[in-house]
Structures are given as structure tokens and as C-alpha cells.
Coordinates of C-alpha atoms in Angstrom, one line a residue:
M218 CA 5.6 -23.4 -35.1
K219 CA 5.7 -26.7 -33.4
N220 CA 7.2 -26.5 -30.0
I221 CA 8.4 -23.9 -27.5
W222 CA 11.8 -24.6 -25.8
Y223 CA 13.2 -22.6 -22.9
L224 CA 16.9 -22.0 -22.4
I225 CA 18.3 -20.9 -19.1
P226 CA 22.1 -20.3 -19.3
A227 CA 23.7 -20.6 -15.9
R228 CA 27.5 -21.0 -16.0
A229 CA 29.6 -21.3 -12.8
G230 CA 32.1 -18.5 -13.4
S231 CA 30.3 -15.3 -12.3
K232 CA 32.9 -12.7 -11.3
T233 CA 30.9 -9.7 -10.2
I234 CA 28.7 -11.8 -7.8
P235 CA 30.4 -15.1 -7.0
K236 CA 28.0 -18.1 -7.3
K237 CA 25.3 -15.7 -8.4
N238 CA 22.9 -18.3 -9.9
I239 CA 22.7 -20.4 -6.7
R240 CA 23.0 -17.5 -4.3
E241 CA 19.7 -17.1 -2.3
L242 CA 17.5 -14.2 -3.1
A243 CA 15.0 -13.7 -0.4
E244 CA 15.6 -17.3 0.8
K245 CA 15.4 -18.9 -2.6
P246 CA 18.2 -19.8 -5.1
L247 CA 18.2 -17.2 -7.9
I248 CA 17.9 -19.7 -10.7
K249 CA 14.7 -21.1 -9.1
Y250 CA 12.8 -17.9 -9.8
V251 CA 12.7 -18.1 -13.5
I252 CA 12.4 -21.9 -13.6
D253 CA 9.4 -21.8 -11.2
T254 CA 7.8 -19.2 -13.5
I255 CA 8.4 -21.3 -16.7
N256 CA 7.1 -24.4 -14.9
Q257 CA 3.7 -22.8 -14.7
I258 CA 3.3 -22.9 -18.5
A259 CA 5.8 -25.6 -19.7
N260 CA 6.7 -29.2 -18.8
K261 CA 10.1 -30.1 -17.4
D262 CA 11.3 -31.6 -20.7
K263 CA 10.9 -28.3 -22.5
I264 CA 13.1 -26.4 -20.0
I265 CA 16.9 -26.6 -20.7
V266 CA 19.4 -25.4 -18.2
S267 CA 22.8 -25.1 -19.8
T268 CA 25.5 -25.2 -17.1
D269 CA 28.9 -26.3 -16.1
D270 CA 28.1 -26.0 -12.4
E271 CA 27.4 -29.1 -10.3
N272 CA 25.5 -27.0 -7.7
V273 CA 23.2 -25.6 -10.4
K274 CA 22.5 -29.2 -11.6
A275 CA 21.6 -30.3 -8.1
I276 CA 19.1 -27.5 -7.7
V277 CA 17.3 -27.9 -11.1
N278 CA 17.6 -31.6 -11.7
D279 CA 13.9 -32.3 -10.8
V280 CA 12.4 -29.4 -12.7
A281 CA 14.5 -29.0 -15.9
V282 CA 16.6 -30.9 -18.4
I283 CA 20.3 -30.4 -17.8
H284 CA 22.5 -29.6 -20.8
D285 CA 26.2 -30.0 -20.0
R286 CA 27.8 -26.8 -21.4
S287 CA 31.1 -27.3 -23.3
K288 CA 34.2 -25.7 -21.8
V289 CA 34.6 -23.4 -24.8
N290 CA 31.3 -21.8 -24.0
A291 CA 31.8 -21.6 -20.3
D292 CA 34.5 -19.0 -20.2
D293 CA 34.3 -15.2 -19.9
I294 CA 34.7 -14.6 -23.7
S295 CA 31.8 -16.8 -25.0
T296 CA 28.4 -15.1 -25.6
L297 CA 24.9 -16.2 -24.9
D298 CA 24.4 -16.4 -28.7
D299 CA 27.3 -19.0 -28.6
V300 CA 25.4 -20.9 -25.9
A301 CA 22.1 -20.7 -27.9
V302 CA 23.8 -22.2 -31.0
E303 CA 25.2 -25.0 -28.9
V304 CA 21.8 -25.8 -27.3
S305 CA 20.0 -25.5 -30.6
K306 CA 22.3 -28.1 -32.2
Y307 CA 21.6 -30.3 -29.1
L308 CA 17.9 -30.0 -29.5
V309 CA 17.8 -30.6 -33.2
N310 CA 20.4 -33.4 -33.4
E311 CA 19.8 -35.2 -30.1
V312 CA 16.3 -34.5 -28.9
G313 CA 14.6 -34.4 -32.3
A314 CA 13.4 -30.8 -32.2
D315 CA 12.3 -29.1 -35.5
E316 CA 14.1 -26.0 -36.8
E317 CA 10.7 -24.2 -36.8
D318 CA 10.5 -24.6 -33.0
V319 CA 11.1 -21.5 -31.0
L320 CA 13.9 -21.2 -28.4
I321 CA 13.2 -18.6 -25.6
T322 CA 16.3 -17.6 -23.7
C323 CA 15.4 -16.6 -20.1
Q324 CA 18.3 -15.4 -18.0
A325 CA 18.4 -16.4 -14.3
T326 CA 19.5 -12.8 -13.7
S327 CA 16.0 -11.6 -14.7
P328 CA 14.2 -13.4 -11.8
F329 CA 10.9 -11.5 -12.1
I330 CA 9.9 -12.3 -15.7
S331 CA 6.2 -13.2 -15.8
T332 CA 4.2 -15.9 -17.5
N333 CA 2.2 -13.1 -19.1
T334 CA 5.3 -11.8 -20.8
L335 CA 6.4 -15.3 -21.9
N336 CA 2.9 -15.9 -23.4
K337 CA 3.2 -12.5 -25.2
A338 CA 6.5 -13.7 -26.8
I339 CA 4.9 -17.0 -27.8
N340 CA 1.9 -15.2 -29.4
K341 CA 4.1 -12.8 -31.3
H342 CA 5.9 -15.8 -32.9
K343 CA 2.5 -17.3 -33.8
T344 CA 0.9 -14.2 -35.2
E345 CA 3.7 -11.9 -36.5
N346 CA 6.4 -12.5 -39.1
V347 CA 9.3 -12.0 -36.6
D348 CA 12.8 -13.4 -36.3
T349 CA 13.3 -12.2 -32.8
V350 CA 11.3 -11.2 -29.7
L351 CA 13.0 -9.5 -26.8
T352 CA 12.0 -7.7 -23.6
V353 CA 12.9 -4.1 -23.1
I354 CA 12.5 -1.4 -20.4
D355 CA 11.8 2.3 -21.0
D356 CA 15.3 3.9 -20.6
R357 CA 14.6 7.5 -21.6
H358 CA 17.0 10.0 -20.0
L359 CA 18.9 13.1 -20.9
R360 CA 22.1 11.4 -22.1
W361 CA 25.6 12.7 -23.0
T362 CA 28.7 11.4 -24.7
V363 CA 32.3 12.7 -25.3
N364 CA 33.8 13.4 -28.7
E365 CA 37.3 12.7 -29.8
E366 CA 38.5 16.0 -28.3
G367 CA 37.0 15.1 -25.0
K368 CA 34.2 17.6 -25.2
A369 CA 30.9 16.7 -23.7
I370 CA 28.2 16.4 -26.3
P371 CA 24.4 15.9 -25.6
L372 CA 22.6 13.0 -27.2
Y373 CA 19.3 14.8 -27.1
E374 CA 17.9 17.4 -29.4
E375 CA 16.2 19.6 -26.7
R376 CA 15.8 19.5 -22.9
V377 CA 12.3 18.3 -22.2
N378 CA 10.6 16.3 -19.4
R379 CA 11.3 12.6 -19.6
Q380 CA 7.7 11.8 -20.6
Q381 CA 8.1 14.1 -23.7
M382 CA 11.2 12.4 -25.0
K383 CA 11.2 9.9 -27.8
P384 CA 11.1 6.3 -26.5
V385 CA 14.5 4.8 -25.8
Y386 CA 14.6 1.1 -24.7
G387 CA 17.2 -1.0 -23.0
E388 CA 17.3 -4.8 -23.3
T389 CA 16.5 -6.6 -20.1
G390 CA 17.8 -10.1 -20.9
G391 CA 14.5 -11.5 -19.5
V392 CA 13.4 -12.8 -22.9
I393 CA 15.2 -13.2 -26.2
S394 CA 13.6 -15.7 -28.6
S395 CA 14.1 -17.0 -32.1
T396 CA 13.5 -20.2 -34.1
L397 CA 16.1 -22.9 -33.8
G398 CA 16.6 -22.7 -37.6
H399 CA 17.4 -19.0 -37.5
I400 CA 19.9 -19.5 -34.6
L401 CA 21.7 -22.3 -36.4
T402 CA 21.8 -20.5 -39.7
N403 CA 22.8 -17.1 -38.5
K404 CA 24.7 -18.0 -35.3
T405 CA 22.7 -15.4 -33.4
R406 CA 19.3 -15.0 -31.8
I407 CA 18.9 -11.5 -33.3
G408 CA 17.3 -11.3 -36.7
E409 CA 16.1 -8.5 -39.1
N410 CA 12.5 -8.6 -38.0
I411 CA 12.4 -7.8 -34.3
S412 CA 9.4 -7.3 -32.0
I413 CA 9.8 -5.9 -28.5
I414 CA 7.8 -6.4 -25.3
E415 CA 8.1 -3.5 -22.9
V416 CA 8.1 -4.7 -19.2
D417 CA 7.8 -2.7 -16.0
E418 CA 10.6 -1.8 -13.6
K419 CA 10.3 -5.1 -11.6
E420 CA 10.4 -7.4 -14.6
G421 CA 13.2 -5.3 -16.1
V422 CA 15.6 -6.1 -13.2
D423 CA 18.8 -7.6 -14.6
I424 CA 21.2 -8.6 -11.8
D425 CA 24.8 -7.8 -12.7
T426 CA 26.2 -6.1 -9.6
F427 CA 25.6 -6.1 -5.8
A428 CA 23.6 -2.9 -6.3
D429 CA 21.3 -4.8 -8.7
W430 CA 21.1 -7.6 -6.1
A431 CA 19.9 -5.2 -3.5
L432 CA 17.2 -3.9 -5.8
A433 CA 16.1 -7.5 -6.6
E434 CA 15.9 -8.1 -2.8
Y435 CA 13.5 -5.2 -2.6
W436 CA 11.3 -6.5 -5.3
A437 CA 11.4 -10.1 -4.0
K438 CA 10.2 -8.9 -0.6
K439 CA 7.7 -6.4 -1.8
L440 CA 4.1 -7.2 -0.9
K441 CA 0.9 -6.3 -2.7
I442 CA -1.4 -4.7 -0.1
C443 CA -5.0 -4.0 -1.1
I444 CA -7.1 -1.8 1.1
R445 CA -10.8 -2.5 0.8
V446 CA -12.7 0.7 2.0
D447 CA -15.8 2.7 1.1
G448 CA -16.9 6.3 1.7
A449 CA -20.2 8.0 1.3
K450 CA -22.2 10.9 2.9
E451 CA -24.1 8.6 5.2
L452 CA -21.2 6.4 6.0
G453 CA -18.7 9.3 6.5
F454 CA -15.1 9.6 5.4
G455 CA -13.4 8.5 8.6
H456 CA -12.6 5.1 7.1
L457 CA -11.1 6.8 4.0
F458 CA -8.9 9.1 6.0
R459 CA -7.6 6.2 8.1
S460 CA -6.9 4.1 5.0
I461 CA -4.9 6.9 3.4
A462 CA -2.9 7.3 6.6
I463 CA -2.2 3.6 6.5
A464 CA -1.0 3.8 2.9
Q465 CA 1.2 6.8 3.6
N466 CA 3.1 4.6 6.1
I467 CA 3.7 1.7 3.7
H468 CA 6.9 2.6 1.9
S469 CA 8.5 -0.7 0.7
H470 CA 5.4 -2.4 -0.6
E471 CA 2.8 -1.9 -3.3
V472 CA -0.6 -0.4 -2.2
C473 CA -3.9 -0.3 -4.0
F474 CA -7.4 0.6 -3.0
A475 CA -10.7 -1.3 -3.8
T476 CA -13.8 0.9 -3.3
R477 CA -17.4 1.0 -4.4
N478 CA -18.4 3.3 -7.2
D479 CA -22.2 3.2 -7.1
N480 CA -25.2 4.3 -5.0
G481 CA -23.7 7.3 -3.3
F482 CA -20.2 5.8 -2.9
E483 CA -19.0 7.9 -5.8
L484 CA -18.0 10.5 -3.3
G485 CA -15.6 8.1 -1.6
L486 CA -14.2 7.1 -5.0
K487 CA -13.5 10.8 -5.9
F488 CA -11.8 11.3 -2.6
L489 CA -9.4 8.4 -3.1
K490 CA -8.6 9.4 -6.7
S491 CA -7.4 12.8 -5.3
H492 CA -4.6 10.9 -3.5
H493 CA -3.3 9.3 -6.7
Y494 CA -3.1 5.6 -5.5
P495 CA -4.1 2.8 -7.9
I496 CA -7.8 2.2 -7.5
I497 CA -10.0 -0.8 -8.3
E498 CA -13.7 0.1 -8.6
V499 CA -16.1 -2.5 -7.3
K500 CA -19.9 -2.9 -6.9
S501 CA -19.8 -5.1 -3.8
N502 CA -17.7 -7.4 -1.7
D503 CA -18.6 -10.3 -4.0
H504 CA -17.4 -8.3 -7.0
F505 CA -14.1 -7.6 -5.1
L506 CA -13.7 -11.3 -4.4
S507 CA -14.1 -12.1 -8.1
L508 CA -11.2 -9.8 -8.9
L509 CA -8.7 -11.4 -6.5
T510 CA -7.1 -13.5 -9.2
D511 CA -6.2 -10.4 -11.1
I512 CA -5.2 -8.2 -8.1
K513 CA -3.1 -10.9 -6.4
P514 CA -2.9 -9.3 -3.0
D515 CA -0.7 -10.7 -0.2
I516 CA -2.5 -8.7 2.4
V517 CA -6.1 -7.4 2.4
I518 CA -6.9 -4.6 4.8
N519 CA -10.7 -4.2 5.3
D520 CA -12.1 -0.9 6.7
I521 CA -15.7 -1.7 5.9
L522 CA -17.1 -2.3 9.4
D523 CA -18.6 -5.7 10.3
T524 CA -17.7 -8.5 7.9
D525 CA -19.3 -12.0 7.6
E526 CA -17.6 -15.4 7.7
E527 CA -18.2 -16.1 4.0
Y528 CA -16.4 -13.0 2.9
V529 CA -13.3 -13.4 5.1
S530 CA -13.3 -17.2 4.4
E531 CA -13.0 -16.5 0.7
L532 CA -10.1 -14.1 1.2
K533 CA -8.3 -16.7 3.3
K534 CA -9.0 -19.4 0.7
Y535 CA -7.2 -17.2 -1.9
G536 CA -4.2 -17.0 0.5
C537 CA -4.7 -13.5 1.7
F538 CA -3.5 -12.3 5.1
V539 CA -6.6 -10.5 6.4
V540 CA -6.6 -7.4 8.6
N541 CA -9.9 -5.9 9.6
F542 CA -10.6 -2.5 11.3
E543 CA -13.6 -1.9 13.6
D544 CA -15.0 -5.4 12.8
L545 CA -17.6 -6.8 15.3
G546 CA -19.1 -9.1 12.7
N547 CA -18.7 -12.9 12.6
G548 CA -15.9 -12.5 10.0
N549 CA -13.6 -11.2 12.7
R550 CA -13.2 -14.7 14.0
L551 CA -11.4 -15.7 10.8
A552 CA -9.3 -12.6 10.3
N553 CA -5.6 -12.7 11.0
I554 CA -5.7 -9.4 12.8
V555 CA -8.6 -7.3 14.0
I556 CA -7.9 -3.7 15.1
N557 CA -10.4 -1.6 17.0
D558 CA -9.1 1.3 19.0
L559 CA -12.5 2.4 20.2
Y560 CA -14.0 -0.6 21.9
P561 CA -13.2 -4.3 22.5
D562 CA -15.1 -7.3 21.3
I563 CA -17.3 -9.1 23.8
Y564 CA -15.0 -12.1 23.3
P565 CA -11.6 -10.6 22.6
Q566 CA -8.8 -12.8 21.1
K567 CA -5.1 -12.5 21.1
N568 CA -5.0 -11.3 17.5
H569 CA -7.5 -8.6 18.3
W570 CA -5.7 -5.3 19.0
Y571 CA -7.5 -2.7 21.1
G572 CA -6.9 0.7 22.7
V573 CA -5.7 4.2 21.7
E574 CA -2.2 2.8 21.0
H575 CA -3.7 1.2 17.9
A576 CA -5.5 4.3 16.6
I577 CA -4.6 5.3 13.1
L578 CA -4.8 9.1 12.8
N579 CA -4.5 11.7 10.1
P580 CA -0.8 12.2 9.5
N581 CA -1.2 15.9 10.4
F582 CA -1.5 14.8 14.0
E583 CA 2.0 13.3 13.9
I584 CA 3.6 16.4 12.3
V585 CA 2.2 18.9 14.8
D586 CA 3.9 19.1 18.2
P587 CA 1.5 18.7 21.1
R588 CA 0.6 21.6 23.4
K589 CA 2.6 22.2 26.6
E590 CA 0.9 21.8 30.0
P591 CA -2.4 23.8 30.3
K592 CA -2.3 27.5 30.9
A593 CA -4.0 29.1 34.0
E594 CA -6.7 30.6 31.9
V595 CA -9.1 29.2 29.3
N596 CA -9.3 31.7 26.5
H597 CA -10.2 29.5 23.6
I598 CA -12.8 26.6 23.5
L599 CA -13.2 24.3 20.5
I600 CA -16.6 22.7 19.8
A601 CA -16.4 19.8 17.3
Y602 CA -19.2 17.2 17.5
G603 CA -18.5 15.5 14.2
G604 CA -19.4 16.1 10.5
T605 CA -23.1 15.5 10.8
D606 CA -23.7 15.8 14.6
P607 CA -27.0 13.9 14.4
S608 CA -28.0 14.8 18.0
N609 CA -27.2 18.5 17.5
L610 CA -24.9 18.5 20.5
T611 CA -23.2 21.6 19.0
E612 CA -26.2 23.8 19.9
K613 CA -26.3 22.3 23.4
A614 CA -22.7 23.3 23.9
I615 CA -23.3 26.8 22.7
L616 CA -26.2 27.1 25.1
A617 CA -24.0 25.8 27.9
L618 CA -21.5 28.6 27.2
Q619 CA -24.3 31.1 27.4
V620 CA -25.4 29.7 30.7
I621 CA -22.0 30.3 32.3
G622 CA -21.4 33.6 30.6
Y623 CA -18.3 32.6 28.8
T624 CA -16.7 35.5 27.0
G625 CA -13.6 34.0 25.4
K626 CA -12.9 32.8 21.9
V627 CA -15.1 29.9 20.5
T628 CA -14.3 27.9 17.4
I629 CA -17.1 25.7 16.1
V630 CA -16.4 23.0 13.5
M631 CA -19.3 21.6 11.5
G632 CA -19.2 19.2 8.6
P633 CA -21.0 19.8 5.3
G634 CA -23.6 17.2 6.3
H635 CA -24.7 19.2 9.4
S636 CA -28.5 19.7 9.2
H637 CA -28.7 22.4 11.8
Y638 CA -26.3 24.9 10.4
N639 CA -28.7 27.9 10.2
Q640 CA -30.0 27.3 13.7
I641 CA -26.5 27.1 15.1
K642 CA -25.4 30.2 13.3
K643 CA -28.3 32.1 14.9
S644 CA -27.4 30.7 18.4
T645 CA -23.8 31.9 18.1
E646 CA -25.0 35.5 17.9
K647 CA -25.8 35.3 21.6
L648 CA -22.3 34.5 22.6
E649 CA -20.3 37.5 23.8
G650 CA -16.8 36.6 22.7
E651 CA -15.2 36.0 19.3
V652 CA -16.9 33.2 17.4
N653 CA -15.5 31.3 14.3
L654 CA -17.9 29.0 12.5
L655 CA -15.9 26.6 10.3
S656 CA -16.5 23.7 7.9
N657 CA -14.1 21.6 5.7
V658 CA -11.1 22.3 7.8
S659 CA -7.9 21.4 6.0
N660 CA -5.7 20.8 9.0
M661 CA -7.6 19.9 12.2
A662 CA -4.4 19.3 14.1
I663 CA -3.3 22.9 13.9
L664 CA -6.8 24.1 14.8
M665 CA -7.1 21.8 17.8
K666 CA -3.7 22.7 19.2
D667 CA -4.8 26.3 19.5
A668 CA -7.6 25.5 21.9
D669 CA -7.4 25.4 25.7
L670 CA -10.5 23.2 26.1
A671 CA -12.5 21.0 23.7
L672 CA -16.1 19.9 23.7
T673 CA -16.7 16.9 21.4
S674 CA -18.5 13.5 21.0
A675 CA -16.8 10.2 22.0
G676 CA -15.5 9.2 18.6
R677 CA -11.9 9.2 17.1
T678 CA -11.8 13.0 17.6
V679 CA -11.1 12.2 21.2
T680 CA -7.8 10.4 20.3
E681 CA -6.8 13.3 18.1
L682 CA -7.3 15.7 21.0
M683 CA -5.3 13.5 23.2
T684 CA -2.5 13.6 20.7
V685 CA -2.3 17.4 20.6
G686 CA -2.9 17.6 24.4
V687 CA -6.1 19.5 24.7
P688 CA -8.2 18.8 27.9
T689 CA -11.6 17.4 26.7
I690 CA -15.2 17.0 27.8
T691 CA -17.3 14.5 25.8
M692 CA -20.9 13.7 25.3
C693 CA -21.9 10.6 23.4
Q694 CA -24.0 10.9 20.2
N695 CA -25.6 7.4 20.6
N696 CA -25.5 4.2 22.5
K697 CA -22.7 2.8 20.3
E698 CA -20.4 5.7 21.4
M699 CA -21.2 4.8 25.0
R700 CA -19.2 1.7 24.5
H701 CA -16.0 3.6 23.4
N702 CA -13.7 2.9 26.3
H703 CA -11.0 5.4 25.2
A704 CA -13.3 8.4 26.2
S705 CA -12.8 8.0 30.0
S706 CA -11.0 9.6 32.9
T707 CA -8.3 6.9 32.7
F708 CA -7.2 8.5 29.5
G709 CA -7.7 12.1 30.5
I710 CA -11.2 12.6 29.2
V711 CA -14.3 13.7 31.2
N712 CA -17.2 11.8 29.7
L713 CA -20.7 13.0 30.6
G714 CA -22.5 10.1 29.0
L715 CA -25.3 10.2 26.5
G716 CA -25.6 13.7 25.1
K717 CA -29.4 13.9 24.7
S718 CA -29.7 13.2 28.5
I719 CA -27.4 16.1 29.4
T720 CA -28.9 19.6 29.9
P721 CA -27.0 22.8 28.9
K722 CA -27.0 23.7 32.6
V723 CA -25.2 20.4 33.6
L724 CA -22.7 20.8 30.7
G725 CA -22.1 24.4 31.6
E726 CA -21.3 23.4 35.2
H727 CA -18.6 20.9 34.0
I728 CA -17.2 23.5 31.6
K729 CA -16.9 26.0 34.4
M730 CA -15.3 23.4 36.7
F731 CA -12.6 22.8 34.1
I732 CA -12.1 26.5 33.5
D733 CA -11.7 27.2 37.2
D734 CA -9.5 24.2 38.1
I735 CA -6.1 24.3 36.5
S736 CA -5.0 21.3 38.5
L737 CA -7.8 19.2 37.0
R738 CA -6.9 20.2 33.5
T739 CA -3.2 19.5 34.1
D740 CA -4.0 16.0 35.5
M741 CA -6.1 15.2 32.5
Y742 CA -3.4 16.5 30.2
L743 CA -0.8 14.2 31.8
R744 CA -3.1 11.2 31.6
M745 CA -3.6 11.9 27.8
K746 CA 0.1 12.2 27.3
K747 CA 0.7 8.8 29.0
A748 CA -2.1 7.1 27.0
I749 CA -0.7 8.0 23.6
Q750 CA 3.0 8.0 24.3
N751 CA 3.7 4.9 22.3
R752 CA 1.1 5.4 19.5
S753 CA 2.1 6.2 16.0
N754 CA 0.7 5.2 12.6
A755 CA 4.1 3.9 11.6
S756 CA 4.3 1.6 14.6
I757 CA 0.9 0.1 13.9
V758 CA 1.7 -0.5 10.3
S759 CA 5.1 -2.0 11.2
K760 CA 3.3 -4.3 13.7
I761 CA 0.9 -5.5 11.0
L762 CA 3.8 -6.3 8.6
A763 CA 5.8 -8.0 11.3
T764 CA 2.8 -10.2 12.2
Y765 CA 2.4 -11.1 8.6
K766 CA 6.1 -12.0 8.3

């Protein structure tokens, strides 16, 4: 094999979609897609566009050789094999091509054929004894036909799931290749020895109707979005839950996750695998950067806390649009968007989005309807100070309820990482009312909605409680939480400050004040409702994609 030639047939007379080859697909002439792909692996003089259309000639003149198709092969009756024969004669007789050279036909109507597939075709001609290589797509279905009497007859032996059926392939038209000698001798590109290349749904697109065109528009505009996120016992799973919520609101684009798989991060990896998204396992941010050429992301969403300039700079060099969550590191200066619903940066920028309206929550909180206005009595108090509750504020809340002699229902949520479980369980025995001690709650939204009052720390649980409309008293676990500006009376939250400085007596007094004052609880409820009225996961994701566009 001496040379590889590429034939792109593009006649003017398309009937189903007028001027199909020059019509713009996602703001680019259709024929340019396949030519731009071939240009990555071949020079202009090896790309032959056979056409009778002056508009096509104007578009491809600088990137391909124009072959003036004869009138006899430009009508509705002529086949692509006829065109291949005509071009093969032209290459051998006028250009000096050898009959051992390979001619790869690539139709403009298959705009998403890849260089990888083209290279596979070339390699098959080099290493296999083949007459023809062509691309196919898996087309297994339960199919039927009709016999001469008009009776419906199945074309399958037994009804089984699609995956269990024998492979059935359909030609895509993306690639059909053969040697020039074979084409000239047999007047066809199809020989006896045929090798197929199976392509995916995107590469298999063959535009013949307007419905096909709509599908091609979808693929042309589809983005590759990679979410870089980690989870571990020490780090917590909040970042993972948020990332999954983001992914569930991306419907028209491809999503994958990149996550660490070592040194305790295996737990996060296992969690992500349970949600069945494509996962790329990495050892570090540097490892992730080294894989960008293979991943080819348009957008990278980082939920890994503070980034540095070098990391974000490398992402930008690759051409990624960078979105960072909860990033107070130096890398946030280079990111396209920084989203932090809990606290603003010291030097906020226009592309930094703050406040509860930018909080991404577990989708359960968007399914559950919020509570109505508070009832006169408080009969159920929820205590939820986080999965690990490092300051053991849970026990302080229990003691506070004992101080005021609360006799209603109490639900206490503790994560598996809570180190004071036995101590707390013993403390609950002194409460007079019904007590439910829970961990690993599957649906916190439903659980929260049932409470009349909540006691929690100043993290994202506050936003969740706002969403379901539960009046809330918070104590901060640490100095970092003290900076969370969403846990304040402006948004319907009574924040008592640093939890370790609050005595059970003081906390109890505030709980009793809430229990006794329905007007206070109602006012806080209305403030909550106003704060989150425009918040939704979908609106935040849409805002990200609109900013990218």
C-alpha cells in the first residue's frame, strides 16, 4: 500500500434536505465536519471532493482538491460506487496514483467520523488481507417482515433482551474503503474479504432526513463535562452528593467523573460507582491533568475545595471552561466561575456566585413539597449536627431539652463517623418523650419536613432546612462555619455562634423561646421561603451552561 486517498462525494441535488452539504450544522457547513477531521491526518492534496455544486467548491477550495463530477454521476440514479469508479480513474490516469493505493470514501452526511476510526481503517488495509473496510453500528432489534400473503412474520428466533440477540449491524456510510485497483476492476468498493469497524451512536449518525438532522444538531452541541471530585471518611461525602445532583441536571451533554482511588478515597469511588456514571480513577490532580488529552472535556467542574494557580492554569491551557465549587485558593482567580453558597471570598469577583440561591442540594429536596406555615405547637424536634459532629453538639442539644423539660418527639440523626454514639444513646434515656436515634438516612428531605423545629450546625443542612421550611436554630462547629453568611436571621435562621461557647442552659432558653413564640417561628419561616424562592439545581446548572455558551 502506497498512499491513502480520501473521497468526499457532495452533489448538489439533495432532495430530502435541500442544499444539505452546505447547510450549517451548529453554525458550520455540514461538509466541513468530515473535511476538518481528515485534515488532522492528511494533506489537502489527498482529499478529493467530488461535486457539481459551485457552493461546495467555494467552501472546500482551500482544504481539498476539487473533482468536477460528470453530469451522468450527478443525478438521482447514479450510486456512490459509480462516483468512486470515476474518481479512481481520475486519480490513476491524471494524478499518477497507484492501483494499490487505498481510497477511503467518507460521506459528508456522517459528520462525526473520528480520526481514530480512519486510522483503524488504514491499519486494517496494512495488516489484514481485506478488499473492503466499512463502518457499522449495532442495529439489533426485534424485527418483522410480511410474507406474500401479507402475514406478519418475525425475523428473530426467540424474544430475548437486545443484549442477548446475535449482532446485527447497519452500514453508517462514514467509511467505505478499498484499493483503487479493486474499484476499477470490479466497479464497486465492496469486495469478498470485508472487515468492519463498529462505531458508537454519535459516529454512526447518517443524515438523510430532517429528523436525522435534529439528532446531528444534538450531537454537534453536546458537551463533554468532567466533574473532578473526591470523597473519604475524613473529607466527608457532601462534595459527592452535590456532584451527583449536578450530573442529574445535565441532560443534553455527556458527563463523567474523575475521582481519587487511593489512601482512603476508595469509599468515594465506591459511592460514585453506585450511581452508574462513567468514572476515571486518578491518583492526584497532576494525574488528572495528564489524562486531559484522552478525556477531552469542554467543561471541568472542580469540587475539591481550594485549588492552586498551577492546576487551574493547566486546565485553561488545555481549553477547558473551569467551574470551581467552594474554592478559596489562589486558583479561583483563574477559574471561569466560582460558586460558593456558604461564604464569599474576601475579594469577590463578578464571576464568583454566592448565596443560598447558588446552593446545589440533594434532588430529594426538590421533589418534596415544603411545609406549610408553622403550627401553634412544637411536637417534634430534629437534631442533626452533621455526620461526624466533631464538637459533639448533639449531646449539648439533648441536655438543653432536658433543661427545659421538653416532652415531645425527638429525632436525632448521626452519621456513621460519629465518635460519641454510645454516650449520646445513654443521654437520650433521660428524655421524657419519644426518641428516634438514626444514621444513614436515605431521604433526609422527608425526615426534615416532619419536624416543627430543627437544631443543627451552620453548614449546608441549613439550606436544606430552609428548602423544606423548618424553623432552625444553629450552633457553629468551628471558626470556619462562623463565616457562613447564610446561617443568619436575614434568611430565617437563629445563629447562636460557636457551639463550644454555648451552654445547654442558653441553648435551652432559645429553644423554649421558639416553642413559645409562634409569631417568631412564622417570621423565620417566611424569611426562609423568600431566601430560597428562586433556587433550584436546574437553574444553577443552566446558568453555568449559559455562561459557557
